[in-house]
XYZ file of C-alpha atoms in Angstrom:
188
model
C 0.000 0.000 0.000
C 1.566 3.256 -1.094
C 0.047 6.421 0.312
C 0.345 9.773 -1.382
C 0.014 13.374 -0.349
C -3.650 13.413 -1.390
C -4.331 10.910 1.414
C -2.717 13.125 4.042
C 0.178 10.709 4.418
C 3.475 10.889 2.553
C 4.488 8.323 -0.035
C 5.993 5.134 1.346
C 8.650 5.058 -1.385
C 10.345 8.219 -2.615
C 12.743 7.743 -5.511
C 15.714 10.086 -5.457
C 17.521 11.300 -8.558
C 20.115 8.750 -9.707
C 18.402 5.779 -8.134
C 18.367 5.495 -4.324
C 14.972 5.171 -2.669
C 13.677 6.456 0.659
C 11.438 3.640 1.881
C 9.044 3.532 4.783
C 11.055 1.962 7.608
C 8.754 -1.056 7.887
C 9.450 -1.985 4.239
C 13.107 -2.706 5.041
C 14.112 -5.707 7.122
C 15.225 -5.301 10.695
C 18.351 -7.315 9.824
C 19.400 -4.815 7.144
C 18.828 -1.900 9.528
C 20.678 -3.566 12.425
C 23.612 -4.552 10.216
C 24.037 -1.038 8.793
C 23.870 0.756 12.135
C 25.981 -1.812 13.994
C 28.711 -1.606 11.357
C 28.801 2.197 11.591
C 28.106 3.044 15.238
C 31.257 5.118 15.595
C 30.316 7.362 12.649
C 26.557 7.537 13.265
C 26.817 7.820 17.043
C 28.825 11.007 16.685
C 25.606 12.909 15.834
C 22.659 10.541 16.427
C 21.619 9.806 19.985
C 19.765 6.643 18.921
C 22.989 5.237 17.392
C 25.220 5.331 20.463
C 25.520 1.530 20.506
C 24.731 -1.315 18.122
C 20.962 -1.782 18.134
C 19.563 -4.945 19.643
C 16.863 -6.931 17.895
C 14.412 -6.083 20.697
C 15.101 -2.332 20.455
C 14.812 -2.427 16.680
C 11.531 -4.333 16.710
C 10.073 -2.004 19.353
C 11.159 1.168 17.527
C 9.836 -0.154 14.192
C 6.464 -0.946 15.783
C 6.323 2.561 17.312
C 7.300 4.104 13.976
C 4.592 2.127 12.171
C 1.957 3.255 14.660
C 3.093 6.885 14.319
C 3.028 6.633 10.509
C -0.432 5.096 10.407
C -1.697 7.793 12.809
C -0.135 10.547 10.657
C 2.211 11.716 13.448
C 5.695 11.085 12.035
C 7.247 9.303 9.093
C 10.537 7.394 9.258
C 12.381 6.286 6.120
C 15.402 4.154 5.309
C 17.532 4.932 2.255
C 18.393 1.927 0.073
C 19.736 1.269 -3.403
C 16.872 1.091 -5.915
C 16.933 -2.670 -6.326
C 17.952 -3.809 -2.832
C 15.972 -3.882 0.385
C 18.787 -5.663 2.200
C 21.284 -2.770 2.083
C 20.801 0.401 4.113
C 22.632 3.541 2.958
C 21.052 5.924 5.472
C 17.683 7.311 6.388
C 15.522 10.259 7.219
C 12.283 11.316 8.833
C 9.483 13.864 8.821
C 8.092 14.723 12.252
C 6.243 17.539 14.039
C 8.391 20.112 15.793
C 5.698 21.583 18.035
C 4.666 24.500 15.812
C 1.345 24.105 13.982
C 1.898 23.596 10.262
C 5.654 23.026 10.602
C 7.444 19.707 10.187
C 11.068 19.006 10.963
C 13.211 16.640 8.946
C 16.230 14.639 9.926
C 18.655 12.718 7.734
C 21.669 10.459 8.114
C 24.005 8.524 5.835
C 26.261 5.579 6.661
C 29.951 6.411 6.291
C 30.568 4.200 3.208
C 27.905 6.242 1.370
C 29.032 9.751 2.389
C 30.401 12.268 -0.073
C 28.004 11.315 -2.893
C 25.257 13.866 -2.232
C 22.849 11.295 -0.776
C 22.057 13.333 2.331
C 21.388 16.423 0.210
C 19.107 14.539 -2.184
C 17.297 12.804 0.686
C 16.789 16.106 2.536
C 15.489 17.757 -0.656
C 13.055 14.890 -1.267
C 11.822 14.911 2.334
C 11.363 18.687 2.138
C 9.293 18.425 -1.035
C 7.233 15.576 0.401
C 6.619 17.450 3.657
C 5.618 20.686 1.944
C 3.136 18.715 -0.148
C 1.253 17.402 2.876
C -2.054 19.075 3.781
C -1.682 21.864 6.344
C 2.119 22.017 6.181
C 3.362 25.569 5.645
C 7.070 25.070 6.365
C 9.747 22.469 7.006
C 12.712 22.898 9.338
C 16.110 21.294 9.766
C 17.810 21.548 13.147
C 21.472 20.625 13.347
C 24.172 21.247 15.861
C 26.581 24.019 14.920
C 29.509 21.595 15.298
C 28.082 19.293 12.608
C 29.688 21.182 9.727
C 28.891 18.592 7.039
C 25.201 18.509 7.886
C 25.004 22.301 8.118
C 26.053 22.672 4.468
C 22.899 20.897 3.277
C 20.021 23.277 4.197
C 21.258 26.318 2.235
C 21.931 24.116 -0.817
C 18.260 23.135 -0.987
C 16.580 26.474 -0.326
C 16.496 26.753 3.468
C 17.269 29.981 5.280
C 18.868 30.186 8.707
C 16.271 31.409 11.214
C 18.350 31.371 14.368
C 20.980 29.642 16.445
C 19.744 28.615 19.868
C 21.118 26.811 22.900
C 20.292 23.123 22.871
C 21.275 20.418 25.317
C 23.947 18.235 23.649
C 22.674 14.713 22.955
C 26.021 13.264 21.826
C 29.651 13.871 22.729
C 30.327 15.673 19.422
C 27.596 18.276 19.798
C 28.440 21.833 20.827
C 25.008 22.611 22.298
C 24.162 25.289 19.723
C 21.335 24.279 17.370
C 21.093 25.907 13.954
C 17.426 26.187 12.956
C 16.880 26.308 9.206
C 13.462 26.831 7.559
C 12.003 26.261 4.090
C 8.554 27.688 3.464
C 8.122 26.402 -0.052
C 8.972 29.673 -1.725
């Protein structure tokens, strides 16, 4: 079942330019997700609080079930990035989720270290932005990233975001500086 923006839910599969696909998390096996994160904990854990240790099967199953329930309820939408023809290989991921302001969604994105430097995070963030702005009632999409995450901070301005502010934010990982850059795209 593939939803579309007319239904009020985003598409379950979003094809990126040059092949990779953002797929609803539940469409990709837990084994593929566990293997990708476990193999790259040092890289991913630098910026992602949920990747501080290799995920256990129990954690992964629980999080997937929660993510499915949130998707079906229209609360948040978690994706995994895969090659176009492989559901058993995870390149990264992303998500659309509410940020507390009516009509505004936030996106997040991540890429496994073997896939960095190829523009995947930029293309995924652009696709998530377009998908989010196409949802009913959404007037803007934001990206929040720690000021110390220089690679991630280059993405928002490349895809039409403007910097709204820099605000104090409690560090969630050892690499974070505790200064969150808040970027916004209003569809213009």
